[in-house]
Tab-separated table of C-alpha atoms in Angstrom:
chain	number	residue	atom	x	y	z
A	1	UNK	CA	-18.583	-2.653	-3.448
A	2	UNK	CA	-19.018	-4.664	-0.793
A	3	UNK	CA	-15.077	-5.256	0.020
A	4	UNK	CA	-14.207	-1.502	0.641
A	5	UNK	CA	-15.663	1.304	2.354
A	6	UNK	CA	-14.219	5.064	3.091
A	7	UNK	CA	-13.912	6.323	6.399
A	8	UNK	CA	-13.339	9.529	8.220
A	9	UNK	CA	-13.221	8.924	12.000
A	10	UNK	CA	-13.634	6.200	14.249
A	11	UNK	CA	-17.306	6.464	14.422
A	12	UNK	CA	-17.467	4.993	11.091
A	13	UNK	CA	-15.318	2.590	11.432
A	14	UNK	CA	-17.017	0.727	14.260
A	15	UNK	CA	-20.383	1.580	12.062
A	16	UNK	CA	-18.819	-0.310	9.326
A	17	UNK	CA	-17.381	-2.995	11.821
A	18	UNK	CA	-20.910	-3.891	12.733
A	19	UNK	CA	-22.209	-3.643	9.438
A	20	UNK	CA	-23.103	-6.831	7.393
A	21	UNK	CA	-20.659	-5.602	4.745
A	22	UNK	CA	-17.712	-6.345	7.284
A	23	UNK	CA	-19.054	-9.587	7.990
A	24	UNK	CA	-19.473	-10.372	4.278
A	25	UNK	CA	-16.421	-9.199	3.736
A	26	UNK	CA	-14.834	-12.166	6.146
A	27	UNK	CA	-16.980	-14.481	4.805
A	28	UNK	CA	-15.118	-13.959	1.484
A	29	UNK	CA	-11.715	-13.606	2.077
A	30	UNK	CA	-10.493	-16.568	4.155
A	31	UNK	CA	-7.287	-14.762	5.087
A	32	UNK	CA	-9.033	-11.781	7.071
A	33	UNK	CA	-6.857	-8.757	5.467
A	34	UNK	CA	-9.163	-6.040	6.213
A	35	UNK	CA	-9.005	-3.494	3.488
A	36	UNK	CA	-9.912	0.197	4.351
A	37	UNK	CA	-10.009	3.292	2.138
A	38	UNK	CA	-9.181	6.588	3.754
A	39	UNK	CA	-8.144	9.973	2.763
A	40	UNK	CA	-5.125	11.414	3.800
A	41	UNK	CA	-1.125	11.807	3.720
A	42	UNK	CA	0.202	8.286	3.759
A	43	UNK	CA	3.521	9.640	5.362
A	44	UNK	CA	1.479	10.656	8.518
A	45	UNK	CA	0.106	6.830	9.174
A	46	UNK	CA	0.554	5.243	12.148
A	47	UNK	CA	1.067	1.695	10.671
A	48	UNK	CA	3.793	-0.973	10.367
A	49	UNK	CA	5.033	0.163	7.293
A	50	UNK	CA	3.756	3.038	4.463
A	51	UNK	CA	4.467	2.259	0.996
A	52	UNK	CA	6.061	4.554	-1.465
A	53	UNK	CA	5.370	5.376	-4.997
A	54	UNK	CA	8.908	5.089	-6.202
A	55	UNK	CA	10.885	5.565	-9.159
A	56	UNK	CA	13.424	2.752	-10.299
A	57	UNK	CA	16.327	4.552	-9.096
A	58	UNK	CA	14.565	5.367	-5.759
A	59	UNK	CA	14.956	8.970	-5.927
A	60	UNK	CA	12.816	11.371	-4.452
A	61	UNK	CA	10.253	12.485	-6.221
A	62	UNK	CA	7.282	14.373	-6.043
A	63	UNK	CA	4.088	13.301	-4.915
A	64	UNK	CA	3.302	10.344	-2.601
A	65	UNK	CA	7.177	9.908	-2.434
A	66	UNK	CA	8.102	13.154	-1.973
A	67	UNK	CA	5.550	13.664	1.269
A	68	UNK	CA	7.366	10.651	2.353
A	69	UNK	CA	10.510	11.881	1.978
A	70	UNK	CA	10.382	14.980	3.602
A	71	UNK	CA	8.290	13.820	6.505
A	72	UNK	CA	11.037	10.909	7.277
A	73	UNK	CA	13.909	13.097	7.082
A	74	UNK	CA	15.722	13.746	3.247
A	75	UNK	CA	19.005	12.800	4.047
A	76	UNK	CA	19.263	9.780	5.709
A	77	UNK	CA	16.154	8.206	3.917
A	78	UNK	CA	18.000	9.520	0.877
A	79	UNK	CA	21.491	7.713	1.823
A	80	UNK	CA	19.864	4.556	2.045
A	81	UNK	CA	17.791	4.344	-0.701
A	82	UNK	CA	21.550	5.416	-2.876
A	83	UNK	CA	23.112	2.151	-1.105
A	84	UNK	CA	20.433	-0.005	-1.682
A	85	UNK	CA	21.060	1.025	-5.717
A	86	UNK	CA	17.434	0.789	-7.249
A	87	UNK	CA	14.389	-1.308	-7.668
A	88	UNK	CA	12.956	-3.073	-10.578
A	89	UNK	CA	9.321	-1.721	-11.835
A	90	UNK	CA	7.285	-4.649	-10.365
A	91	UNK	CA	8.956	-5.214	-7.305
A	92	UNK	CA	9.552	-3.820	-4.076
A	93	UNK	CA	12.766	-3.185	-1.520
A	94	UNK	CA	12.548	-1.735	2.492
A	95	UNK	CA	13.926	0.761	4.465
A	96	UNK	CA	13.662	2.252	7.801
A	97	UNK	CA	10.995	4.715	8.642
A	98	UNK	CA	13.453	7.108	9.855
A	99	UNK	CA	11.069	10.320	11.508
A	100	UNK	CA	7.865	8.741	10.032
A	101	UNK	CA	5.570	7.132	12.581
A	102	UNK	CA	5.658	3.754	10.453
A	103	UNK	CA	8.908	2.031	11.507
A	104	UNK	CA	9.590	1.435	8.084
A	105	UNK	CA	8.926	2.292	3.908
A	106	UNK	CA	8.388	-0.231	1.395
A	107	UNK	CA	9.383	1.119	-2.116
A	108	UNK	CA	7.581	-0.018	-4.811
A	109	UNK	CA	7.753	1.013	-8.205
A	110	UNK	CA	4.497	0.697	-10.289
A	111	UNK	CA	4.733	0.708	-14.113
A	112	UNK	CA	4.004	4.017	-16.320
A	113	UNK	CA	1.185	3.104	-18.294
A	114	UNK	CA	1.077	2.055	-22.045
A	115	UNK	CA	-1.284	-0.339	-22.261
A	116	UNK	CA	-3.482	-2.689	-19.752
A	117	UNK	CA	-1.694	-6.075	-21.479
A	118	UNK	CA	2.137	-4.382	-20.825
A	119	UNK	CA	0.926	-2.349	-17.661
A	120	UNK	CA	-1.342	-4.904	-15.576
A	121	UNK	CA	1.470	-7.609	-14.555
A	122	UNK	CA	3.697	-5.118	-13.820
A	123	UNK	CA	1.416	-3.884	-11.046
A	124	UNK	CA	-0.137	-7.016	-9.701
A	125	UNK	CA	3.253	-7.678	-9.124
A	126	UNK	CA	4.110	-4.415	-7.536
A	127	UNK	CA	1.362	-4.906	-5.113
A	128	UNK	CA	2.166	-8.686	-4.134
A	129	UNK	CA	6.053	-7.560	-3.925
A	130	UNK	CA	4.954	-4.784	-0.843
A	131	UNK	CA	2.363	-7.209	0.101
A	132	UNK	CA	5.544	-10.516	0.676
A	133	UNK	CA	7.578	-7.735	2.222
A	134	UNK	CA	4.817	-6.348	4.870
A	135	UNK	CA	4.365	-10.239	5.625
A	136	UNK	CA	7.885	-11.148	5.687
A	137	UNK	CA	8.483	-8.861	8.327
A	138	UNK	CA	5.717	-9.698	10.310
A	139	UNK	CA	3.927	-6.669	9.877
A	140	UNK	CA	0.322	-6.532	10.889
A	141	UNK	CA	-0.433	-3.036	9.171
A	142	UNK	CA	0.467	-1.008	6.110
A	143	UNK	CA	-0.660	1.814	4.122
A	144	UNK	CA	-0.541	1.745	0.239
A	145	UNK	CA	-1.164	4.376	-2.100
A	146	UNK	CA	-2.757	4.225	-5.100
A	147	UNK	CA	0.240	2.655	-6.948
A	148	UNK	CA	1.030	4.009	-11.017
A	149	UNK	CA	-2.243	6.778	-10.578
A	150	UNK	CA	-0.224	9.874	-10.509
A	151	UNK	CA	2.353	11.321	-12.947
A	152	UNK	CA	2.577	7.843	-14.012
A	153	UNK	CA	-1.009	7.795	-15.708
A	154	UNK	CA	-2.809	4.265	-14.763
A	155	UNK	CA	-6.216	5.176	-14.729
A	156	UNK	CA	-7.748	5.178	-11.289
A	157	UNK	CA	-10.479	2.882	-11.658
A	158	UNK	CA	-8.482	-0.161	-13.132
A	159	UNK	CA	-5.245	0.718	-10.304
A	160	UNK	CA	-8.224	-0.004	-7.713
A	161	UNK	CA	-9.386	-3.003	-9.346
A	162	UNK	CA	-5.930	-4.519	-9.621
A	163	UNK	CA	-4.862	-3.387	-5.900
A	164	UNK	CA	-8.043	-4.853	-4.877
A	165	UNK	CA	-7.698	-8.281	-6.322
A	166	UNK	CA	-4.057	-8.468	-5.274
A	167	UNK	CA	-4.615	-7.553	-1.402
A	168	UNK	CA	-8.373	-9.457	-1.223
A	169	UNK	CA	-6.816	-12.567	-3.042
A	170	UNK	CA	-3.283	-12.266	-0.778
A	171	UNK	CA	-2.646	-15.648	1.346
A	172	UNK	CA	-1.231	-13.779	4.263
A	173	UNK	CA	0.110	-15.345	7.310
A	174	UNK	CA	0.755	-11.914	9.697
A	175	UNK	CA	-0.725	-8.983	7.658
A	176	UNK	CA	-4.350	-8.194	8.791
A	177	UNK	CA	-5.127	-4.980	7.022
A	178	UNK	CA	-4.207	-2.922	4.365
A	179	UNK	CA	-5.216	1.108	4.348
């Protein structure tokens, strides 16, 4: 695929930078939201925001959220996730970053999967909710996981397709790349 491209150290990415994929790449999506795939413990980016896999009630889980949780410190990550009440599966809400490098965490909460009719809109719109967020506050930078993929069951090939479309098709007026 022509849009996306794993990396493991800087090397690569300047490799891939001067590749004719990248330029392709711009060519296509008018917007310039660079998307890059890497491996590694989305708590630990050094980005705008990270995104967590939440649950409606925005309780810690296990996972993607709980990695975030415990690297941005339980308790007061905890406390404000309880005051901000819970978040709709499909949408997304912010909080500070607390210890995390990211200054804050988008919380999105992806739909368990049943079906690609009931599932699919529900995570579009998960992704575009994190996506209006990261752009509402200006950010320039933000790392998603794969949204739904886990204990919730989306399979992993048609959670990439859907993330893809949403972030490659995404009018954005500050973000410029999505990890």
């Amino acid at each position: 695929n022509n849009y996306i491209v794993e990396v493991e150290n800087e090397q690569q990415i300047k490799e891939y930078k001067e590749s004719n994929k990248y330029i392709s790449y711009y060519e296509k999506n008018k917007k310039h939201v660079e998307v890059v795939v890497e491996k590694g413990n989305v708590a630990l980016f050094d980005v705008g925001a990270v995104v967590n896999a939440a649950n409606c009630d925005l309780f810690p889980g296990s996972g993607v959220c709980g990695a975030i949780f415990s690297n941005a410190g339980y308790k007061e990550l905890y406390e404000e996730c309880m005051k901000i009440g819970g978040c709709e599966t499909g949408s997304a809400v912010i909080t500070n970053g607390y210890n995390l490098k990211a200054p804050y965490i988008i919380h999105t909460v992806g739909p368990i999967y049943e079906s690609d009719d009931k599932s699919a809109p529900l995570l579009k719109s998960a992704y575009l909710s994190t996506l209006d967020i990261a752009d509402g506050y200006s950010l320039k930078e933000i790392a998603i996981p794969s949204i739904s993929t886990g204990v919730y069951g989306y399979p992993k090939d048609k959670a990439l397709d859907i993330a893809l479309d949403v972030v490659l098709n995404y009018e954005a007026k500050v973000l410029e790349k999505v990890i």
